[in-house]
Amino acid sequence: MTTSADYSEKIPNNVSLHEDRRLQRALESWQPNFLDWWQTMGPALPTQDVYLRTAVNVGREGWAQFGHVAMPEYRWGIFLAERDPGRRVGFGEHKGEPVWDKVPGEYRADLLRLIVVQGDTEPASVEQQRNLGATAPSLYDLRNLFQVNVEEGRHLWAMVYLLHAYFGREGREEAEELLHRNSGSADAPRILGAFNEETPDWLSFFMFTYFTDRDGKYQLGTLKESAFDPLSRTCEFMLKEEAHHMMVGTTGVDRVVERTAQLMAEHETDEVAALGAISLPVIQKYLNFHYSVSLDLFGGETSTNVANYYTAGLKGRWSEDRRQDDHQLTDDSMMVDALVDGADGGQSIGELEVPALTGLNTDLRRQYINDCRGGVNRWNKILADAGLPQRLSLPHIAFNRKVGAFAGIEASPEGEQLTAEAWRRRQGEWLPTDVDKTHVRSLMRPVHERGKIAAWIAPPRNGINGRPFDYDYVHLA
Ligand code: BYC
């Protein structure tokens, strides 16, 4: 057996990598850099092995295997969903034409940009979560953190494969850059705002996996519609893994709320901080923060970029095939959230009618917001079931925005426009203050013993892959 044949087994793939020696060599030279990055920027807590799911195929049955794996030896593979030979472009000016197996010259720059932005978020989130292992509330949670991390690593591989396979030298250079930019770096930050924020504690982690990973779900859902078939097929498979990340966020926040509600009901008090838990107002502030920075990830309420992506067939809408329209939208309009001019010469928060194509970021953001409501309803049901009158809520769309129509104004969670002075004075009521963050961090003491859990969070209802909660999910080094 030659070295390259061995190597093709080292990168599990369903793209016949062994048939393209040049591509194989290119990925071969990127792999050690990825592993260096994983060692220096990936999970910091030393472990022997972790009970992980590894993608091994894309079929309906048995696409993943579970087992204890030493993390640096995780098999980051390249998997594209199965090809549909009859697939046609579903929207835009090429609607009805066969999808593309190569990158059309005129769309090269835009496709490269979209793939680089998507790729940039994956290692960014691993960097953000690097130190969380040291304070995990249980081995079950620790395992889930690492599962999310290795899969974000695989999603980076997915984008790097596209860059190497379809964008020549420029793609290879961009793949290198994906390992050089770092979350929060002053010199070379990650591209999108939310990915330069800290994830310093587990409440942030659960909020991040609920709200920010959910942006991932929606963006991948639009790229899955792409006329560039390899991108579409990659995203389709990534979405499969993303479901676990959603579960981690949803049930993570569930369990924090459950524990808080339990203590509130038991002790008939709202002041659960003294009881070693996180109070509802602080949970609400974390929710406000993560939701609002995630809303920014959808770009401006109106955008010519998104209109061009759609018309060209690069990026579709969520559930494109279920939309009852012409899938071209050239004659349509829609209402978007906007600052509107008032009779008094001032501007207020309202809506404006714009061409439907330029409003597509708003369309996607609204799909996302509806989905986010599902989480809030769940958490409120936990509060109601505990007999408590308090409720959590999503803040107004204009609250704490740094991108888009409301970037230049300040608004309360209820959507009341505020002066800069009022915002400065009151923002601590709505966003985590240093005191809140310090308290949450003070609770983050590691529980690395089998079957044990920290006092600020309820245990999960189910373990992973049919294993019990007290399974030895992680062996620490
Ligand atoms: N921060 O025309 P505009 C995930 C830039 S998450 C900084 O309004 P457009 C994951 C924008 O790039 C999913 N800059 O917006 C989750 C543009 O710059 P250029 C990631 C921002 O282009 C958790 C300018 O502002 N995937 O997978 O229509 C863990 C004007 O922008 C931001 C994608 O995002 C921001 N928040 O839409 C792990 C999909 N927003 O080009 C993973 C690919 C906008 O003028 N990306 N800007 O220099 C896209 O589809 C689009 O680039 C965006 C922006 C939706 C991000």
mmCIF file of N, CA and C in Angstrom, residues 46-93:
data_model
loop_
_atom_site.group_PDB
_atom_site.id
_atom_site.type_symbol
_atom_site.label_atom_id
_atom_site.label_comp_id
_atom_site.label_asym_id
_atom_site.label_seq_id
_atom_site.Cartn_x
_atom_site.Cartn_y
_atom_site.Cartn_z
ATOM 1 N N PRO A 46 -7.148 18.506 29.622
ATOM 2 C CA PRO A 46 -6.543 17.260 29.149
ATOM 3 C C PRO A 46 -7.454 16.050 29.415
ATOM 4 N N THR A 47 -7.635 15.234 28.405
ATOM 5 C CA THR A 47 -8.476 14.040 28.551
ATOM 6 C C THR A 47 -7.748 12.838 27.950
ATOM 7 N N GLN A 48 -8.122 11.658 28.456
ATOM 8 C CA GLN A 48 -7.626 10.437 27.791
ATOM 9 C C GLN A 48 -8.509 10.142 26.592
ATOM 10 N N ASP A 49 -9.800 10.036 26.870
ATOM 11 C CA ASP A 49 -10.730 9.784 25.776
ATOM 12 C C ASP A 49 -12.140 10.242 26.155
ATOM 13 N N VAL A 50 -12.972 10.349 25.129
ATOM 14 C CA VAL A 50 -14.319 10.891 25.287
ATOM 15 C C VAL A 50 -15.285 10.028 24.479
ATOM 16 N N TYR A 51 -16.481 9.805 25.014
ATOM 17 C CA TYR A 51 -17.489 9.003 24.314
ATOM 18 C C TYR A 51 -18.121 9.881 23.222
ATOM 19 N N LEU A 52 -17.639 9.700 22.004
ATOM 20 C CA LEU A 52 -18.032 10.611 20.917
ATOM 21 C C LEU A 52 -18.735 9.895 19.779
ATOM 22 N N ARG A 53 -19.501 10.684 19.086
ATOM 23 C CA ARG A 53 -20.133 10.234 17.848
ATOM 24 C C ARG A 53 -19.217 10.657 16.705
ATOM 25 N N THR A 54 -18.927 9.738 15.828
ATOM 26 C CA THR A 54 -18.104 10.064 14.658
ATOM 27 C C THR A 54 -18.916 9.766 13.403
ATOM 28 N N ALA A 55 -18.977 10.727 12.508
ATOM 29 C CA ALA A 55 -19.688 10.506 11.245
ATOM 30 C C ALA A 55 -18.886 9.524 10.412
ATOM 31 N N VAL A 56 -19.552 8.489 9.915
ATOM 32 C CA VAL A 56 -18.849 7.502 9.095
ATOM 33 C C VAL A 56 -19.485 7.322 7.724
ATOM 34 N N ASN A 57 -20.690 7.830 7.565
ATOM 35 C CA ASN A 57 -21.379 7.670 6.292
ATOM 36 C C ASN A 57 -22.519 8.673 6.233
ATOM 37 N N VAL A 58 -23.265 8.708 5.126
ATOM 38 C CA VAL A 58 -24.361 9.666 5.082
ATOM 39 C C VAL A 58 -25.726 8.994 4.975
ATOM 40 N N GLY A 59 -25.739 7.665 4.953
ATOM 41 C CA GLY A 59 -26.993 6.941 4.744
ATOM 42 C C GLY A 59 -27.985 7.127 5.880
ATOM 43 N N ARG A 60 -29.211 6.760 5.625
ATOM 44 C CA ARG A 60 -30.257 6.912 6.626
ATOM 45 C C ARG A 60 -29.950 6.103 7.886
ATOM 46 N N GLU A 61 -29.456 4.888 7.663
ATOM 47 C CA GLU A 61 -29.117 4.076 8.826
ATOM 48 C C GLU A 61 -27.611 4.136 9.044
ATOM 49 N N GLY A 62 -27.269 4.238 10.309
ATOM 50 C CA GLY A 62 -25.858 4.087 10.670
ATOM 51 C C GLY A 62 -24.930 5.125 10.088
ATOM 52 N N TRP A 63 -25.301 6.413 10.147
ATOM 53 C CA TRP A 63 -24.377 7.420 9.617
ATOM 54 C C TRP A 63 -23.287 7.761 10.615
ATOM 55 N N ALA A 64 -23.484 7.342 11.878
ATOM 56 C CA ALA A 64 -22.492 7.691 12.895
ATOM 57 C C ALA A 64 -22.193 6.492 13.779
ATOM 58 N N GLN A 65 -20.979 6.499 14.352
ATOM 59 C CA GLN A 65 -20.586 5.475 15.323
ATOM 60 C C GLN A 65 -20.275 6.148 16.643
ATOM 61 N N PHE A 66 -20.595 5.474 17.740
ATOM 62 C CA PHE A 66 -20.269 6.002 19.069
ATOM 63 C C PHE A 66 -19.171 5.161 19.685
ATOM 64 N N GLY A 67 -18.261 5.805 20.396
ATOM 65 C CA GLY A 67 -17.230 5.059 21.109
ATOM 66 C C GLY A 67 -16.275 6.022 21.789
ATOM 67 N N HIS A 68 -15.473 5.495 22.716
ATOM 68 C CA HIS A 68 -14.482 6.345 23.386
ATOM 69 C C HIS A 68 -13.320 6.606 22.434
ATOM 70 N N VAL A 69 -13.018 7.887 22.261
ATOM 71 C CA VAL A 69 -12.007 8.301 21.289
ATOM 72 C C VAL A 69 -11.064 9.299 21.966
ATOM 73 N N ALA A 70 -9.761 9.177 21.704
ATOM 74 C CA ALA A 70 -8.820 10.225 22.131
ATOM 75 C C ALA A 70 -9.036 11.393 21.172
ATOM 76 N N MET A 71 -9.366 12.573 21.701
ATOM 77 C CA MET A 71 -9.836 13.636 20.802
ATOM 78 C C MET A 71 -8.910 14.010 19.642
ATOM 79 N N PRO A 72 -7.600 14.121 19.863
ATOM 80 C CA PRO A 72 -6.768 14.486 18.702
ATOM 81 C C PRO A 72 -6.811 13.417 17.605
ATOM 82 N N GLU A 73 -7.275 12.205 17.966
ATOM 83 C CA GLU A 73 -7.367 11.137 16.957
ATOM 84 C C GLU A 73 -8.768 11.030 16.364
ATOM 85 N N TYR A 74 -9.632 11.959 16.700
ATOM 86 C CA TYR A 74 -10.980 11.968 16.113
ATOM 87 C C TYR A 74 -10.841 11.987 14.598
ATOM 88 N N ARG A 75 -11.683 11.230 13.916
ATOM 89 C CA ARG A 75 -11.537 11.142 12.461
ATOM 90 C C ARG A 75 -12.440 12.168 11.792
ATOM 91 N N TRP A 76 -11.835 13.341 11.580
ATOM 92 C CA TRP A 76 -12.578 14.429 10.953
ATOM 93 C C TRP A 76 -12.728 14.120 9.465
ATOM 94 N N GLY A 77 -13.889 13.680 9.088
ATOM 95 C CA GLY A 77 -14.072 13.237 7.715
ATOM 96 C C GLY A 77 -14.765 14.264 6.832
ATOM 97 N N ILE A 78 -14.813 13.933 5.554
ATOM 98 C CA ILE A 78 -15.476 14.810 4.574
ATOM 99 C C ILE A 78 -16.667 14.044 4.003
ATOM 100 N N PHE A 79 -17.847 14.530 4.332
ATOM 101 C CA PHE A 79 -19.055 13.827 3.892
ATOM 102 C C PHE A 79 -20.030 14.772 3.226
ATOM 103 N N LEU A 80 -20.411 14.419 2.039
ATOM 104 C CA LEU A 80 -21.449 15.166 1.340
ATOM 105 C C LEU A 80 -22.681 14.267 1.253
ATOM 106 N N ALA A 81 -23.865 14.857 1.407
ATOM 107 C CA ALA A 81 -25.089 14.070 1.250
ATOM 108 C C ALA A 81 -25.109 13.473 -0.154
ATOM 109 N N GLU A 82 -25.874 12.409 -0.309
ATOM 110 C CA GLU A 82 -25.884 11.740 -1.604
ATOM 111 C C GLU A 82 -26.337 12.664 -2.715
ATOM 112 N N ARG A 83 -25.783 12.431 -3.892
ATOM 113 C CA ARG A 83 -26.082 13.289 -5.024
ATOM 114 C C ARG A 83 -27.424 12.926 -5.622
ATOM 115 N N ASP A 84 -28.201 13.938 -5.967
ATOM 116 C CA ASP A 84 -29.438 13.708 -6.706
ATOM 117 C C ASP A 84 -29.145 14.101 -8.152
ATOM 118 N N PRO A 85 -28.981 13.112 -9.048
ATOM 119 C CA PRO A 85 -28.520 13.424 -10.404
ATOM 120 C C PRO A 85 -29.502 14.324 -11.172
ATOM 121 N N GLY A 86 -30.759 14.305 -10.765
ATOM 122 C CA GLY A 86 -31.744 15.122 -11.498
ATOM 123 C C GLY A 86 -31.977 16.497 -10.875
ATOM 124 N N ARG A 87 -31.156 16.863 -9.858
ATOM 125 C CA ARG A 87 -31.453 18.089 -9.113
ATOM 126 C C ARG A 87 -31.333 19.344 -10.004
ATOM 127 N N ARG A 88 -32.288 20.250 -9.838
ATOM 128 C CA ARG A 88 -32.277 21.490 -10.624
ATOM 129 C C ARG A 88 -32.294 22.691 -9.697
ATOM 130 N N VAL A 89 -31.840 23.812 -10.219
ATOM 131 C CA VAL A 89 -31.811 25.042 -9.423
ATOM 132 C C VAL A 89 -33.244 25.400 -9.043
ATOM 133 N N GLY A 90 -33.467 25.696 -7.768
ATOM 134 C CA GLY A 90 -34.831 25.878 -7.278
ATOM 135 C C GLY A 90 -35.306 27.314 -7.211
ATOM 136 N N PHE A 91 -34.454 28.283 -7.532
ATOM 137 C CA PHE A 91 -34.850 29.689 -7.354
ATOM 138 C C PHE A 91 -33.896 30.588 -8.135
ATOM 139 N N GLY A 92 -34.289 31.867 -8.256
ATOM 140 C CA GLY A 92 -33.409 32.857 -8.889
ATOM 141 C C GLY A 92 -33.461 32.779 -10.403
ATOM 142 N N GLU A 93 -32.526 33.471 -11.044
ATOM 143 C CA GLU A 93 -32.614 33.581 -12.508
ATOM 144 C C GLU A 93 -32.237 32.289 -13.231
#
